Amino acid sequence: MRDTRAEDWAAGLEAETKKPLTRRAKILLWLFALLVGWLTLSNASWLAPAPAGKRILIADRGVAQLSSHVGVADPTCAAARIFPPDHPYIENSLRSLRAAIGRDAGMIKFDVAATKDGKLAVFRDWALDCRTDGKGPIRNRTMAELKALDIGFGYTADGGKTFPLRGTGGGLMPSLDEVLADLGHLPMVINFNSRDPNEAELALAAFAHAGIDPNQPRFAFFGDARVLAPVRAKVPKAWAMDPAAARRCTADYIKFGWSGWFPASCAGGTIIVPLNRQWAFWGWPDRLQARAAEHGTRLLLTGPRGSEHGGIGLSKVQQLTRIPASFTGYVWVDDIYNLGPALRPRQK
């Protein structure tokens, strides 16, 4: 006897599929199609207006020596982990900041720390032991004492067998006053490593002493929200970015940007776009750039997240190929020495 169960099941399935859709189902399908179409068009980068301006490379610490980030923790001495140098520059010195401009940096970023005599020294570590021939916290020294140190003393690429920059950094730690006197006509980022608002007050006083108005978009101040409080109150046109606020804004945009609604947390703030997560940002790049411009928000493209081999910025020439040609925001660069000139053919 023939088993007709499979045939009956197939016939039933065919009959079900031939049933006309109910009115409710048709409405739901139309609504779904409209939603997909609206989301696609509202976030379509190719439909956005062409962005104005050009991308700006931020040279972190000027022309700096690169170091390995594998296994790095807070006490790690980065100067003792550098790669074999391909240039003679020492980070955060006037020479390195000038050289960064010559390598096509559109903005120079440097770190500051308060001194015992109320100045701001340009130096990134809390202590002097790692990079210099000095000892102890930088904030326990006067600017004159810091000037006597060799800021290239501790750099080594072979575990301490040789020190290629030792003896070349004597007297090269600048004060913020010196940087403003020499390079104050350029766009710059001042990074505060402390949480003391007094350091921001010292920075604003240095601008006043130099006769430079810091209340301009070409100046930026990065640091904890507490240290940035005087900056936001007194120079609102400058770019003030604290990492916590930037992370909150970035997360909010990823969550809600699909709807076309721009998060309030991003108005006047900063959206951080890691190189390897551009796909996560709705309307990237041109639609997002248009939305950001409308709300006074800056876009900061950084190096890839999740990699233990890199720092915050871009450090490999091949990474440049992953930057959209139409991107006109800021690009954080760790290795301006090699990456800056590599972009010249693309910008012609």
GROMACS .gro file of C-alpha atoms in nm:
model
  348
    1MET     CA    1   0.000   0.000   0.000
    2ARG     CA    2   0.134   0.345  -0.091
    3ASP     CA    3   0.213   0.576   0.202
    4THR     CA    4   0.041   0.903   0.116
    5ARG     CA    5   0.135   1.094   0.432
    6ALA     CA    6   0.422   1.283   0.269
    7GLU     CA    7   0.208   1.367  -0.029
    8ASP     CA    8  -0.074   1.491   0.194
    9TRP     CA    9   0.170   1.707   0.395
   10ALA     CA   10   0.314   1.860   0.077
   11ALA     CA   11  -0.031   1.927  -0.061
   12GLY     CA   12  -0.133   2.094   0.265
   13LEU     CA   13   0.173   2.311   0.265
   14GLU     CA   14   0.110   2.418  -0.096
   15ALA     CA   15  -0.247   2.505  -0.008
   16GLU     CA   16  -0.134   2.716   0.289
   17THR     CA   17   0.116   2.908   0.082
   18LYS     CA   18  -0.150   2.985  -0.178
   19LYS     CA   19  -0.382   3.141   0.078
   20PRO     CA   20  -0.412   3.515   0.029
   21LEU     CA   21  -0.250   3.735   0.291
   22THR     CA   22  -0.483   3.890   0.539
   23ARG     CA   23  -0.532   4.264   0.532
   24ARG     CA   24  -0.345   4.297   0.859
   25ALA     CA   25  -0.046   4.101   0.729
   26LYS     CA   26  -0.033   4.315   0.417
   27ILE     CA   27  -0.032   4.633   0.625
   28LEU     CA   28   0.246   4.500   0.846
   29LEU     CA   29   0.457   4.406   0.544
   30TRP     CA   30   0.406   4.749   0.390
   31LEU     CA   31   0.497   4.919   0.717
   32PHE     CA   32   0.808   4.704   0.747
   33ALA     CA   33   0.910   4.784   0.389
   34LEU     CA   34   0.856   5.155   0.449
   35LEU     CA   35   1.061   5.141   0.770
   36VAL     CA   36   1.350   4.966   0.597
   37GLY     CA   37   1.335   5.213   0.309
   38TRP     CA   38   1.324   5.512   0.543
   39LEU     CA   39   1.614   5.385   0.754
   40THR     CA   40   1.817   5.319   0.441
   41LEU     CA   41   1.756   5.658   0.285
   42SER     CA   42   1.783   5.861   0.606
   43ASN     CA   43   2.124   5.709   0.680
   44ALA     CA   44   2.250   5.694   0.322
   45SER     CA   45   2.589   5.859   0.307
   46TRP     CA   46   2.568   5.906  -0.070
   47LEU     CA   47   2.259   6.125  -0.032
   48ALA     CA   48   2.425   6.358   0.219
   49PRO     CA   49   2.570   6.693   0.110
   50ALA     CA   50   2.940   6.692   0.029
   51PRO     CA   51   3.135   6.772   0.346
   52ALA     CA   52   3.331   7.097   0.356
   53GLY     CA   53   3.695   7.133   0.450
   54LYS     CA   54   3.961   6.865   0.474
   55ARG     CA   55   4.072   6.613   0.731
   56ILE     CA   56   4.301   6.733   1.009
   57LEU     CA   57   4.582   6.511   1.134
   58ILE     CA   58   4.650   6.549   1.507
   59ALA     CA   59   5.012   6.466   1.582
   60ASP     CA   60   5.019   6.314   1.929
   61ARG     CA   61   5.322   6.452   2.116
   62GLY     CA   62   5.462   6.587   1.791
   63VAL     CA   63   5.706   6.353   1.621
   64ALA     CA   64   5.748   6.080   1.882
   65GLN     CA   65   5.930   5.753   1.927
   66LEU     CA   66   5.691   5.458   1.895
   67SER     CA   67   5.693   5.180   2.153
   68SER     CA   68   5.541   4.836   2.200
   69HIS     CA   69   5.202   4.833   2.374
   70VAL     CA   70   5.192   4.459   2.439
   71GLY     CA   71   5.138   4.397   2.810
   72VAL     CA   72   5.154   4.765   2.898
   73ALA     CA   73   5.020   4.866   3.241
   74ASP     CA   74   5.026   5.200   3.424
   75PRO     CA   75   5.374   5.157   3.580
   76THR     CA   76   5.528   5.045   3.249
   77CYS     CA   77   5.808   5.268   3.121
   78ALA     CA   78   5.727   5.326   2.754
   79ALA     CA   79   6.070   5.478   2.687
   80ALA     CA   80   6.228   5.144   2.772
   81ARG     CA   81   6.017   4.969   2.506
   82ILE     CA   82   6.071   5.182   2.196
   83PHE     CA   83   6.126   5.037   1.851
   84PRO     CA   84   6.463   5.107   1.688
   85PRO     CA   85   6.447   5.481   1.608
   86ASP     CA   86   6.408   5.598   1.248
   87HIS     CA   87   6.435   5.964   1.349
   88PRO     CA   88   6.610   6.167   1.624
   89TYR     CA   89   6.309   6.350   1.769
   90ILE     CA   90   6.199   6.333   2.132
   91GLU     CA   91   5.829   6.369   2.204
   92ASN     CA   92   5.680   6.689   2.347
   93SER     CA   93   5.989   6.895   2.265
   94LEU     CA   94   5.974   7.209   2.055
   95ARG     CA   95   6.182   7.034   1.789
   96SER     CA   96   5.937   6.746   1.766
   97LEU     CA   97   5.634   6.976   1.755
   98ARG     CA   98   5.787   7.184   1.476
   99ALA     CA   99   5.882   6.868   1.288
  100ALA     CA  100   5.523   6.741   1.312
  101ILE     CA  101   5.400   7.050   1.128
  102GLY     CA  102   5.662   6.982   0.861
  103ARG     CA  103   5.522   6.629   0.827
  104ASP     CA  104   5.174   6.765   0.745
  105ALA     CA  105   5.016   6.766   1.089
  106GLY     CA  106   4.720   7.001   1.097
  107MET     CA  107   4.720   7.012   1.475
  108ILE     CA  108   4.985   6.938   1.738
  109LYS     CA  109   4.893   6.766   2.063
  110PHE     CA  110   5.112   6.777   2.372
  111ASP     CA  111   5.084   6.702   2.743
  112VAL     CA  112   5.130   6.946   3.030
  113ALA     CA  113   5.202   6.915   3.401
  114ALA     CA  114   5.218   7.183   3.669
  115THR     CA  115   5.556   7.263   3.821
  116LYS     CA  116   5.647   7.355   4.177
  117ASP     CA  117   5.675   7.723   4.082
  118GLY     CA  118   5.337   7.752   3.908
  119LYS     CA  119   5.436   7.692   3.547
  120LEU     CA  120   5.316   7.426   3.305
  121ALA     CA  121   5.586   7.196   3.173
  122VAL     CA  122   5.531   7.003   2.850
  123PHE     CA  123   5.581   6.642   2.956
  124ARG     CA  124   5.348   6.343   2.971
  125ASP     CA  125   5.454   6.132   3.272
  126TRP     CA  126   5.375   6.190   3.638
  127ALA     CA  127   5.730   6.094   3.733
  128LEU     CA  128   6.065   6.181   3.577
  129ASP     CA  129   6.233   5.844   3.628
  130CYS     CA  130   6.132   5.675   3.302
  131ARG     CA  131   6.243   5.923   3.036
  132THR     CA  132   6.485   6.159   3.206
  133ASP     CA  133   6.789   6.154   3.433
  134GLY     CA  134   6.573   6.301   3.709
  135LYS     CA  135   6.381   6.128   3.988
  136GLY     CA  136   6.042   6.170   4.149
  137PRO     CA  137   5.720   6.352   4.056
  138ILE     CA  138   5.749   6.628   3.800
  139ARG     CA  139   5.521   6.848   4.012
  140ASN     CA  140   5.789   6.860   4.284
  141ARG     CA  141   6.034   7.041   4.056
  142THR     CA  142   6.062   7.399   3.937
  143MET     CA  143   6.073   7.477   3.567
  144ALA     CA  144   6.440   7.572   3.599
  145GLU     CA  145   6.520   7.233   3.754
  146LEU     CA  146   6.333   7.054   3.475
  147LYS     CA  147   6.530   7.250   3.217
  148ALA     CA  148   6.848   7.094   3.353
  149LEU     CA  149   6.731   6.739   3.271
  150ASP     CA  150   6.798   6.523   2.966
  151ILE     CA  151   6.455   6.419   2.835
  152GLY     CA  152   6.609   6.159   2.604
  153PHE     CA  153   6.801   5.983   2.882
  154GLY     CA  154   6.585   5.672   2.930
  155TYR     CA  155   6.500   5.566   2.574
  156THR     CA  156   6.620   5.221   2.476
  157ALA     CA  157   6.520   4.971   2.207
  158ASP     CA  158   6.729   4.676   2.325
  159GLY     CA  159   6.652   4.633   2.692
  160GLY     CA  160   6.907   4.885   2.818
  161LYS     CA  161   7.211   4.780   2.617
  162THR     CA  162   7.215   5.107   2.428
  163PHE     CA  163   7.044   5.444   2.473
  164PRO     CA  164   7.029   5.611   2.130
  165LEU     CA  165   6.878   5.941   2.246
  166ARG     CA  166   7.076   5.985   2.567
  167GLY     CA  167   7.265   6.311   2.568
  168THR     CA  168   7.050   6.465   2.294
  169GLY     CA  169   6.767   6.594   2.513
  170GLY     CA  170   6.944   6.822   2.756
  171GLY     CA  171   6.742   7.137   2.827
  172LEU     CA  172   6.469   7.038   2.579
  173MET     CA  173   6.171   7.013   2.812
  174PRO     CA  174   5.969   7.323   2.719
  175SER     CA  175   5.721   7.520   2.920
  176LEU     CA  176   5.377   7.600   2.782
  177ASP     CA  177   5.494   7.963   2.768
  178GLU     CA  178   5.769   7.864   2.525
  179VAL     CA  179   5.537   7.658   2.307
  180LEU     CA  180   5.289   7.945   2.280
  181ALA     CA  181   5.564   8.193   2.203
  182ASP     CA  182   5.703   7.972   1.927
  183LEU     CA  183   5.396   7.791   1.790
  184GLY     CA  184   5.097   7.979   1.928
  185HIS     CA  185   4.984   8.072   1.576
  186LEU     CA  186   4.911   7.703   1.504
  187PRO     CA  187   4.613   7.482   1.595
  188MET     CA  188   4.700   7.279   1.905
  189VAL     CA  189   4.564   7.036   2.162
  190ILE     CA  190   4.668   7.073   2.525
  191ASN     CA  191   4.624   6.750   2.719
  192PHE     CA  192   4.591   6.756   3.099
  193ASN     CA  193   4.692   6.438   3.276
  194SER     CA  194   4.577   6.559   3.617
  195ARG     CA  195   4.228   6.633   3.749
  196ASP     CA  196   4.323   6.963   3.907
  197PRO     CA  197   4.127   7.260   3.762
  198ASN     CA  198   4.415   7.485   3.867
  199GLU     CA  199   4.619   7.342   3.579
  200ALA     CA  200   4.356   7.464   3.333
  201GLU     CA  201   4.369   7.805   3.499
  202LEU     CA  202   4.748   7.805   3.454
  203ALA     CA  203   4.702   7.721   3.087
  204LEU     CA  204   4.457   8.004   3.032
  205ALA     CA  205   4.694   8.240   3.214
  206ALA     CA  206   4.975   8.133   2.981
  207PHE     CA  207   4.759   8.221   2.681
  208ALA     CA  208   4.684   8.560   2.832
  209HIS     CA  209   5.054   8.622   2.898
  210ALA     CA  210   5.133   8.532   2.537
  211GLY     CA  211   4.863   8.768   2.409
  212ILE     CA  212   4.672   8.485   2.242
  213ASP     CA  213   4.296   8.441   2.269
  214PRO     CA  214   4.227   8.071   2.340
  215ASN     CA  215   3.854   8.115   2.275
  216GLN     CA  216   3.891   7.987   1.919
  217PRO     CA  217   3.799   7.656   1.752
  218ARG     CA  218   4.163   7.600   1.654
  219PHE     CA  219   4.254   7.539   2.018
  220ALA     CA  220   4.158   7.221   2.201
  221PHE     CA  221   4.184   7.106   2.560
  222PHE     CA  222   4.161   6.737   2.651
  223GLY     CA  223   4.130   6.595   3.003
  224ASP     CA  224   3.904   6.497   3.288
  225ALA     CA  225   3.577   6.690   3.321
  226ARG     CA  226   3.695   6.847   3.647
  227VAL     CA  227   4.009   6.997   3.500
  228LEU     CA  228   3.816   7.120   3.196
  229ALA     CA  229   3.555   7.310   3.398
  230PRO     CA  230   3.737   7.648   3.372
  231VAL     CA  231   3.795   7.593   3.000
  232ARG     CA  232   3.429   7.529   2.928
  233ALA     CA  233   3.325   7.829   3.135
  234LYS     CA  234   3.576   8.082   3.000
  235VAL     CA  235   3.656   7.973   2.642
  236PRO     CA  236   3.339   7.804   2.510
  237LYS     CA  237   3.448   7.825   2.145
  238ALA     CA  238   3.751   7.604   2.207
  239TRP     CA  239   3.724   7.227   2.169
  240ALA     CA  240   3.697   7.072   2.518
  241MET     CA  241   3.693   6.692   2.528
  242ASP     CA  242   3.684   6.470   2.832
  243PRO     CA  243   3.702   6.096   2.761
  244ALA     CA  244   3.398   6.001   2.971
  245ALA     CA  245   3.168   6.244   2.789
  246ALA     CA  246   3.306   6.139   2.451
  247ARG     CA  247   3.246   5.771   2.529
  248ARG     CA  248   2.891   5.846   2.643
  249CYS     CA  249   2.816   6.046   2.328
  250THR     CA  250   2.966   5.777   2.105
  251ALA     CA  251   2.764   5.500   2.269
  252ASP     CA  252   2.443   5.704   2.245
  253TYR     CA  253   2.493   5.769   1.876
  254ILE     CA  254   2.552   5.401   1.802
  255LYS     CA  255   2.234   5.315   1.992
  256PHE     CA  256   2.004   5.582   1.852
  257GLY     CA  257   2.161   5.724   1.536
  258TRP     CA  258   1.963   5.484   1.314
  259SER     CA  259   1.649   5.686   1.386
  260GLY     CA  260   1.794   6.015   1.264
  261TRP     CA  261   1.769   6.152   1.618
  262PHE     CA  262   2.095   6.311   1.731
  263PRO     CA  263   2.165   6.245   2.101
  264ALA     CA  264   2.170   6.546   2.331
  265SER     CA  265   2.490   6.407   2.485
  266CYS     CA  266   2.667   6.472   2.153
  267ALA     CA  267   2.568   6.836   2.101
  268GLY     CA  268   2.892   7.033   2.107
  269GLY     CA  269   3.077   6.714   2.200
  270THR     CA  270   3.297   6.452   2.036
  271ILE     CA  271   3.216   6.124   1.864
  272ILE     CA  272   3.511   5.883   1.865
  273VAL     CA  273   3.525   5.650   1.564
  274PRO     CA  274   3.778   5.365   1.589
  275LEU     CA  275   3.930   5.273   1.254
  276ASN     CA  276   3.805   4.914   1.273
  277ARG     CA  277   3.449   5.003   1.380
  278GLN     CA  278   3.343   5.256   1.122
  279TRP     CA  279   3.065   5.018   1.018
  280ALA     CA  280   2.890   5.072   1.354
  281PHE     CA  281   2.822   5.444   1.295
  282TRP     CA  282   2.494   5.527   1.125
  283GLY     CA  283   2.535   5.733   0.809
  284TRP     CA  284   2.911   5.697   0.800
  285PRO     CA  285   3.082   5.898   0.676
  286ASP     CA  286   2.902   6.185   0.501
  287ARG     CA  287   2.557   6.164   0.661
  288LEU     CA  288   2.714   6.148   1.006
  289GLN     CA  289   2.941   6.440   0.920
  290ALA     CA  290   2.640   6.648   0.817
  291ARG     CA  291   2.458   6.567   1.141
  292ALA     CA  292   2.767   6.641   1.347
  293ALA     CA  293   2.822   6.977   1.176
  294GLU     CA  294   2.461   7.074   1.242
  295HIS     CA  295   2.505   7.013   1.617
  296GLY     CA  296   2.858   7.148   1.663
  297THR     CA  297   2.997   6.799   1.719
  298ARG     CA  298   3.349   6.695   1.625
  299LEU     CA  299   3.439   6.355   1.479
  300LEU     CA  300   3.766   6.201   1.593
  301LEU     CA  301   3.896   5.899   1.402
  302THR     CA  302   4.135   5.689   1.611
  303GLY     CA  303   4.337   5.373   1.569
  304PRO     CA  304   4.171   5.032   1.585
  305ARG     CA  305   4.025   4.926   1.918
  306GLY     CA  306   4.082   4.584   2.065
  307SER     CA  307   4.441   4.559   1.945
  308GLU     CA  308   4.708   4.531   2.212
  309HIS     CA  309   4.977   4.626   1.962
  310GLY     CA  310   4.872   4.985   1.899
  311GLY     CA  311   4.818   5.306   2.089
  312ILE     CA  312   4.527   5.546   2.057
  313GLY     CA  313   4.621   5.684   1.717
  314LEU     CA  314   4.711   5.552   1.376
  315SER     CA  315   5.063   5.413   1.360
  316LYS     CA  316   5.086   5.220   1.031
  317VAL     CA  317   5.090   5.366   0.681
  318GLN     CA  318   4.854   5.097   0.550
  319GLN     CA  319   4.588   5.217   0.795
  320LEU     CA  320   4.552   5.533   0.588
  321THR     CA  321   4.379   5.335   0.310
  322ARG     CA  322   4.089   5.271   0.548
  323ILE     CA  323   4.006   5.640   0.594
  324PRO     CA  324   3.718   5.744   0.366
  325ALA     CA  325   3.830   5.994   0.104
  326SER     CA  326   3.543   6.226   0.200
  327PHE     CA  327   3.620   6.229   0.573
  328THR     CA  328   3.692   6.586   0.686
  329GLY     CA  329   3.713   6.539   1.062
  330TYR     CA  330   4.010   6.483   1.291
  331VAL     CA  331   4.248   6.187   1.271
  332TRP     CA  332   4.457   6.098   1.578
  333VAL     CA  333   4.805   5.999   1.459
  334ASP     CA  334   5.078   5.840   1.671
  335ASP     CA  335   5.334   5.824   1.390
  336ILE     CA  336   5.312   6.155   1.205
  337TYR     CA  337   5.672   6.110   1.088
  338ASN     CA  338   5.571   5.837   0.842
  339LEU     CA  339   5.196   5.883   0.802
  340GLY     CA  340   5.190   6.254   0.727
  341PRO     CA  341   5.403   6.242   0.412
  342ALA     CA  342   5.231   5.920   0.301
  343LEU     CA  343   4.905   6.113   0.258
  344ARG     CA  344   5.048   6.379   0.029
  345PRO     CA  345   4.979   6.196  -0.302
  346ARG     CA  346   4.615   6.134  -0.199
  347GLN     CA  347   4.552   6.499  -0.125
  348LYS     CA  348   4.673   6.636  -0.461
   0.00000   0.00000   0.00000
